[in-house]
Amino acid sequence: MKKLFFRLSLMLVAPMLLNACSNTAKRDNVAVVKPVVTPQRPQPPVQIYSGVFPKPVALEPAVDFWRKTYAVWLRSQVAFHDDRYLDVVYEVMILPGDVGEGLTTEQKEMVNQRREYWKNRLAGLESRLRYNATLTAEDKQLLTKLENSGKPISILKGASDRLRSQRGTRERFKRGLEISGRYELQFRKIFREAGLPEDFAYLPHVESSFQASAKSSAGAVGLWQFTKGAAKTFMPGGDSIDKRLDPIASANGAARYLSYAYNKLGDWPAAVTSYNHGIGGMKRAQNQVGTDFIRIVEQYDGPAFGFASRNYYAQFLAAREIASKPEQYFSEGISYENALIPKEYLAAE
């Protein structure tokens, strides 16, 4: 809220924020375990509470991966990594020359060639280990790297098929932070009045990087990336104009959707993930493997529940951490755009 207070003070409306509340992160209660003669019940997975959004310890490698993607790696950097064990990063390649938002044909070919190099290297190592063949110097270096990271050699089974590349998005995320200054007050007000966590105002960092013209391959558009079908349900009255292109109208639609999803799914990790995978998809996941979110991420293998769906909640947690404390990640500073002031603030002047 310090960031918002500073921006509003420049616009002479600082007194109106004096009653704002800050959320205090919840912490697990620590129970004193006494000796018993009967077997104890299995303890639930340890969780680090981040406001109302739980962050299971098992999810931290994925959250850290997305922190690096959003705030450390530049768009000229490409990480080659395991798509299941996100703390296994084999290399961060630096593309030469000028690198724009989109890659040139030559730059794409460089990435493809390096990806093939790593696929072949991983497949070769797996084969040599299986048949107890002589390892190369590169093999030994990679095994040492895995051992130092605490990973067992067994993860090399199928590693070549799990290889994935990820470009850094630091510049894009920073630009999203700048644009977010225009909308954050309004978005927080919308979620607060809907009885939802205000930090959902950060969700467009994951969906669109606050790019109003963003459009997905599935036909979702706008800051909040609504499809036409979802807009009809959660943004009624938009027959004559496409409300999906209106950031405020679509934020209200997102609030309706997330409230409905939470009521159907019962927890925020599942509800947030449904923004990518759908409520029906997440309900099938819960019915198949249970409601424990980590079990869903690690074990559910339903249709279309791929890398994007598995990682969506971790991406949201990472974006939320960065956007709430941007000075820790962007020491050069952020030039936020002027805020759209909620009507009640203007009326009170």
Coordinates of C-alpha atoms in Angstrom, one line a residue:
M1 CA 0.0 0.0 0.0
K2 CA 3.0 2.3 0.4
K3 CA 3.4 2.4 -3.3
L4 CA -0.3 3.4 -3.8
F5 CA -0.1 6.0 -1.0
F6 CA 2.9 7.6 -2.7
R7 CA 1.1 7.8 -6.1
L8 CA -2.1 9.2 -4.6
S9 CA -0.3 11.8 -2.5
L10 CA 1.0 13.3 -5.8
M11 CA -2.6 13.6 -6.9
L12 CA -3.7 15.3 -3.6
V13 CA -5.9 12.5 -2.4
A14 CA -3.7 11.0 0.1
P15 CA -6.0 11.6 3.1
M16 CA -8.6 9.3 1.6
L17 CA -6.2 6.3 2.0
L18 CA -5.6 6.6 5.7
N19 CA -8.3 4.0 6.5
A20 CA -6.8 1.4 4.2
C21 CA -6.0 -1.9 5.8
S22 CA -3.1 -4.2 5.2
N23 CA -3.4 -7.9 5.2
T24 CA -1.3 -9.8 7.8
A25 CA 0.1 -13.1 6.5
K26 CA -1.2 -16.1 8.4
R27 CA 1.2 -18.5 9.9
D28 CA 0.7 -22.1 10.8
N29 CA 0.1 -22.8 14.5
V30 CA 2.9 -24.9 16.0
A31 CA 1.5 -27.8 18.0
V32 CA 3.5 -29.4 20.9
V33 CA 3.7 -33.1 20.2
K34 CA 3.5 -35.3 23.3
P35 CA 4.6 -38.9 23.4
V36 CA 1.8 -41.3 22.6
V37 CA 1.6 -45.1 22.5
T38 CA -0.7 -45.2 19.5
P39 CA 0.4 -44.3 16.0
Q40 CA 0.0 -40.7 15.1
R41 CA -2.1 -39.5 12.2
P42 CA -0.1 -38.4 9.1
Q43 CA 0.5 -34.7 9.2
P44 CA -0.8 -32.5 6.4
P45 CA 1.8 -31.0 4.0
V46 CA 3.6 -28.0 5.5
Q47 CA 2.4 -24.8 4.0
I48 CA 3.7 -21.2 4.1
Y49 CA 0.7 -18.9 4.2
S50 CA 0.8 -15.9 2.0
G51 CA -2.3 -13.9 3.0
V52 CA -5.3 -16.0 2.0
F53 CA -3.3 -17.7 -0.7
P54 CA -1.5 -20.8 0.6
K55 CA 2.0 -21.6 -0.7
P56 CA 2.8 -25.2 -0.2
V57 CA 6.5 -25.8 0.3
A58 CA 6.4 -28.3 -2.6
L59 CA 5.4 -25.4 -4.9
E60 CA 8.3 -23.2 -4.0
P61 CA 10.6 -24.4 -6.8
A62 CA 7.9 -23.5 -9.3
V63 CA 7.3 -20.1 -7.7
D64 CA 11.0 -19.4 -7.7
F65 CA 11.2 -20.3 -11.4
W66 CA 8.5 -17.8 -12.3
R67 CA 10.1 -15.1 -10.1
K68 CA 13.3 -15.5 -12.2
T69 CA 11.3 -15.5 -15.4
Y70 CA 9.4 -12.3 -14.5
A71 CA 12.1 -10.3 -12.7
V72 CA 15.6 -11.8 -13.4
W73 CA 15.9 -13.2 -16.9
L74 CA 15.8 -10.7 -19.8
R75 CA 14.0 -11.4 -23.0
S76 CA 17.4 -12.1 -24.6
Q77 CA 17.9 -15.0 -22.2
V78 CA 16.4 -18.5 -22.7
A79 CA 16.4 -21.1 -19.9
F80 CA 16.4 -24.7 -20.8
H81 CA 14.8 -26.7 -18.0
D82 CA 12.9 -29.7 -16.9
D83 CA 9.1 -29.0 -17.2
R84 CA 8.3 -31.0 -14.1
Y85 CA 11.2 -30.1 -11.8
L86 CA 11.4 -26.4 -12.4
D87 CA 14.5 -26.0 -10.2
V88 CA 16.4 -28.1 -12.7
V89 CA 17.7 -25.5 -15.2
Y90 CA 20.4 -26.9 -17.5
E91 CA 21.4 -23.7 -19.0
V92 CA 20.4 -20.0 -19.5
M93 CA 21.4 -19.1 -23.0
I94 CA 22.0 -15.5 -24.0
L95 CA 20.9 -14.6 -27.5
P96 CA 23.4 -12.3 -29.4
G97 CA 22.5 -8.9 -30.8
D98 CA 19.3 -7.0 -30.5
V99 CA 16.4 -9.0 -29.2
G100 CA 12.9 -7.6 -29.4
E101 CA 9.6 -8.7 -28.0
G102 CA 9.4 -11.3 -30.7
L103 CA 12.4 -13.4 -32.0
T104 CA 13.6 -13.2 -35.5
T105 CA 13.8 -16.4 -37.7
E106 CA 17.5 -16.6 -37.0
Q107 CA 17.1 -16.3 -33.3
K108 CA 14.4 -18.9 -33.2
E109 CA 16.7 -21.3 -35.1
M110 CA 19.4 -20.7 -32.4
V111 CA 17.0 -21.6 -29.7
N112 CA 15.8 -24.7 -31.6
Q113 CA 19.4 -25.9 -32.2
R114 CA 20.3 -25.5 -28.5
R115 CA 17.1 -27.3 -27.5
E116 CA 18.1 -30.2 -29.7
Y117 CA 21.6 -30.2 -28.2
W118 CA 20.2 -30.6 -24.7
K119 CA 17.6 -33.3 -25.8
N120 CA 20.4 -35.3 -27.3
R121 CA 22.7 -34.8 -24.4
L122 CA 20.1 -35.9 -21.9
A123 CA 19.0 -38.9 -24.0
G124 CA 22.6 -40.0 -24.4
L125 CA 23.3 -39.7 -20.6
E126 CA 20.2 -41.7 -19.8
S127 CA 21.2 -44.4 -22.2
R128 CA 24.8 -44.6 -20.9
L129 CA 23.5 -44.9 -17.3
R130 CA 21.0 -47.6 -18.2
Y131 CA 23.7 -49.8 -19.9
N132 CA 26.4 -48.9 -17.4
A133 CA 28.5 -47.4 -20.3
T134 CA 31.5 -45.0 -19.9
L135 CA 30.4 -41.5 -19.1
T136 CA 31.7 -38.5 -20.8
A137 CA 33.2 -35.5 -19.0
E138 CA 30.0 -33.5 -19.8
D139 CA 28.0 -36.4 -18.3
K140 CA 29.9 -36.2 -15.1
Q141 CA 29.5 -32.4 -14.9
L142 CA 25.7 -32.7 -15.3
L143 CA 25.5 -35.5 -12.7
T144 CA 27.5 -33.3 -10.3
K145 CA 25.2 -30.4 -10.9
L146 CA 22.1 -32.6 -10.1
E147 CA 23.7 -33.9 -7.0
N148 CA 24.6 -30.4 -5.8
S149 CA 20.9 -29.4 -6.2
G150 CA 19.8 -32.4 -4.2
K151 CA 18.1 -34.1 -7.1
P152 CA 18.3 -37.9 -7.5
I153 CA 19.8 -39.4 -10.7
S154 CA 16.5 -41.1 -11.3
I155 CA 15.0 -37.8 -12.6
L156 CA 17.1 -38.3 -15.7
K157 CA 14.7 -41.0 -16.8
G158 CA 12.6 -39.3 -19.5
A159 CA 14.3 -36.0 -19.0
S160 CA 14.9 -35.5 -22.7
D161 CA 11.1 -35.6 -23.3
R162 CA 10.5 -33.1 -20.4
L163 CA 13.0 -30.6 -21.8
R164 CA 11.4 -27.1 -22.2
S165 CA 12.7 -23.6 -23.0
Q166 CA 11.5 -20.4 -21.4
R167 CA 12.4 -16.9 -22.4
G168 CA 12.8 -14.2 -19.7
T169 CA 10.1 -11.6 -19.5
R170 CA 11.7 -9.0 -17.2
E171 CA 11.1 -6.1 -19.6
R172 CA 7.6 -7.1 -20.3
F173 CA 6.7 -7.5 -16.6
K174 CA 8.2 -4.2 -15.7
R175 CA 6.1 -2.5 -18.4
G176 CA 3.1 -4.3 -16.9
L177 CA 3.9 -2.8 -13.5
E178 CA 4.0 0.7 -15.0
I179 CA 0.6 0.2 -16.7
S180 CA -0.9 -1.4 -13.6
G181 CA -0.6 2.0 -11.8
R182 CA -3.5 3.2 -13.9
Y183 CA -5.8 0.4 -12.8
E184 CA -4.7 -1.0 -9.4
L185 CA -7.0 1.2 -7.2
Q186 CA -10.0 0.5 -9.3
F187 CA -9.3 -3.2 -9.5
R188 CA -8.7 -3.5 -5.7
K189 CA -12.0 -1.7 -5.1
I190 CA -13.9 -4.1 -7.4
F191 CA -12.5 -7.2 -5.6
R192 CA -12.9 -5.7 -2.2
E193 CA -16.6 -4.9 -2.8
A194 CA -17.1 -8.4 -4.2
G195 CA -15.8 -9.9 -0.9
L196 CA -12.7 -11.3 -2.6
P197 CA -9.0 -10.8 -1.9
E198 CA -7.8 -7.5 -3.3
D199 CA -4.6 -9.0 -4.5
F200 CA -6.5 -10.5 -7.5
A201 CA -5.7 -7.1 -8.9
Y202 CA -2.3 -8.6 -9.8
L203 CA -3.8 -11.4 -11.9
P204 CA -3.4 -9.5 -15.3
H205 CA 0.4 -9.8 -14.8
V206 CA -0.1 -13.5 -15.6
E207 CA -2.8 -13.2 -18.1
S208 CA -1.7 -10.3 -20.3
S209 CA 1.1 -8.2 -18.7
F210 CA -1.6 -5.5 -18.6
Q211 CA -1.5 -5.3 -22.4
A212 CA -5.1 -4.2 -23.4
S213 CA -4.5 -5.5 -26.9
A214 CA -3.5 -9.0 -25.7
K215 CA -5.1 -11.9 -27.6
S216 CA -4.6 -15.6 -27.0
S217 CA -4.7 -18.5 -29.5
A218 CA -8.0 -19.5 -27.9
G219 CA -9.6 -16.2 -28.7
A220 CA -9.4 -14.7 -25.3
V221 CA -8.8 -10.9 -25.4
G222 CA -8.1 -7.9 -23.1
L223 CA -6.3 -7.4 -19.8
W224 CA -8.4 -10.2 -18.2
Q225 CA -8.3 -12.6 -21.2
F226 CA -12.0 -13.5 -21.5
T227 CA -13.3 -15.7 -24.2
K228 CA -16.6 -14.8 -25.8
G229 CA -18.3 -17.7 -24.0
A230 CA -17.1 -16.7 -20.6
A231 CA -17.9 -13.1 -21.2
K232 CA -21.6 -14.0 -22.0
T233 CA -21.8 -15.7 -18.6
F234 CA -19.8 -13.3 -16.4
M235 CA -20.1 -10.0 -18.3
P236 CA -23.8 -9.8 -19.2
G237 CA -25.1 -6.9 -21.3
G238 CA -22.3 -6.8 -23.8
D239 CA -24.1 -7.7 -26.9
S240 CA -23.6 -4.4 -28.7
I241 CA -20.0 -3.8 -27.6
D242 CA -17.2 -6.1 -26.6
K243 CA -16.8 -5.5 -22.9
R244 CA -13.8 -7.7 -22.8
L245 CA -11.8 -4.8 -24.1
D246 CA -12.9 -2.6 -21.2
P247 CA -10.5 -3.2 -18.3
I248 CA -13.0 -2.1 -15.6
A249 CA -15.9 -4.1 -17.0
S250 CA -13.8 -7.2 -17.4
A251 CA -12.4 -6.8 -13.9
N252 CA -16.0 -7.0 -12.6
G253 CA -16.4 -10.1 -14.8
A254 CA -13.3 -11.6 -13.3
A255 CA -14.6 -11.0 -9.8
R256 CA -17.9 -12.7 -10.7
Y257 CA -16.0 -15.6 -12.2
L258 CA -13.5 -16.1 -9.3
S259 CA -16.4 -15.9 -6.7
Y260 CA -18.3 -18.6 -8.6
A261 CA -15.2 -20.8 -9.1
Y262 CA -14.4 -20.6 -5.4
N263 CA -17.9 -21.7 -4.4
K264 CA -17.7 -24.6 -6.8
L265 CA -14.1 -25.8 -6.0
G266 CA -13.7 -24.8 -2.4
D267 CA -10.2 -23.3 -2.3
W268 CA -8.2 -20.5 -3.9
P269 CA -5.5 -22.6 -5.6
A270 CA -8.1 -24.6 -7.5
A271 CA -10.2 -21.5 -8.2
V272 CA -7.2 -19.6 -9.5
T273 CA -6.0 -22.5 -11.7
S274 CA -9.5 -22.8 -13.1
Y275 CA -9.0 -19.3 -14.7
N276 CA -6.7 -21.2 -17.0
H277 CA -8.1 -24.8 -17.0
G278 CA -11.8 -24.2 -16.4
I279 CA -14.0 -25.0 -13.5
G280 CA -15.2 -28.3 -15.1
G281 CA -11.6 -29.3 -15.7
M282 CA -10.6 -28.6 -12.1
K283 CA -13.6 -30.4 -10.7
R284 CA -12.6 -33.5 -12.7
A285 CA -9.2 -33.2 -11.2
Q286 CA -10.6 -33.1 -7.7
N287 CA -12.9 -36.0 -8.4
Q288 CA -10.0 -38.1 -9.7
V289 CA -7.1 -37.4 -7.3
G290 CA -8.7 -35.5 -4.4
T291 CA -8.8 -31.9 -3.3
D292 CA -5.1 -31.6 -2.2
F293 CA -3.7 -29.1 -4.7
I294 CA -0.2 -30.5 -4.7
R295 CA -1.6 -34.0 -5.6
I296 CA -3.5 -32.4 -8.5
V297 CA -0.3 -30.6 -9.7
E298 CA 1.9 -33.7 -9.4
Q299 CA -0.5 -36.6 -10.3
Y300 CA -3.4 -35.4 -12.3
D301 CA -3.0 -36.2 -16.0
G302 CA -6.3 -35.1 -17.5
P303 CA -6.9 -33.7 -21.0
A304 CA -5.3 -30.3 -21.5
F305 CA -3.9 -30.2 -18.0
G306 CA -0.4 -29.5 -19.2
F307 CA 2.5 -27.2 -18.3
A308 CA 0.4 -24.0 -18.3
S309 CA -2.3 -25.3 -16.1
R310 CA 0.1 -27.0 -13.6
N311 CA 2.0 -23.8 -13.2
Y312 CA -0.8 -21.2 -13.3
Y313 CA -1.1 -20.9 -9.5
A314 CA 2.6 -20.7 -9.0
Q315 CA 2.8 -18.0 -11.6
F316 CA 0.2 -16.0 -9.8
L317 CA 2.0 -16.3 -6.5
A318 CA 5.3 -15.2 -8.1
A319 CA 3.6 -12.2 -9.9
R320 CA 1.9 -11.3 -6.6
E321 CA 5.2 -11.3 -4.7
I322 CA 7.0 -9.2 -7.2
A323 CA 4.2 -6.7 -7.8
S324 CA 3.7 -6.2 -4.1
K325 CA 7.4 -5.5 -3.4
P326 CA 8.7 -4.3 -6.8
E327 CA 11.6 -2.4 -5.2
Q328 CA 13.2 -5.8 -4.3
Y329 CA 13.3 -6.8 -8.0
F330 CA 13.5 -3.6 -9.9
S331 CA 16.1 -1.5 -8.1
E332 CA 16.1 1.0 -11.0
G333 CA 12.6 2.0 -10.0
I334 CA 9.2 1.8 -11.7
S335 CA 7.5 4.8 -13.5
Y336 CA 3.9 4.0 -12.7
E337 CA 1.2 5.5 -14.9
N338 CA -1.3 7.9 -13.3
A339 CA -4.1 6.2 -11.5
L340 CA -7.7 6.1 -12.4
I341 CA -9.3 7.5 -9.3
P342 CA -12.5 5.7 -8.1
K343 CA -15.6 7.9 -8.3
E344 CA -16.2 8.1 -4.6
Y345 CA -12.8 9.6 -4.0
L346 CA -13.5 12.4 -6.5
A347 CA -16.9 13.0 -5.0
A348 CA -15.3 13.4 -1.6
E349 CA -13.0 16.2 -2.7

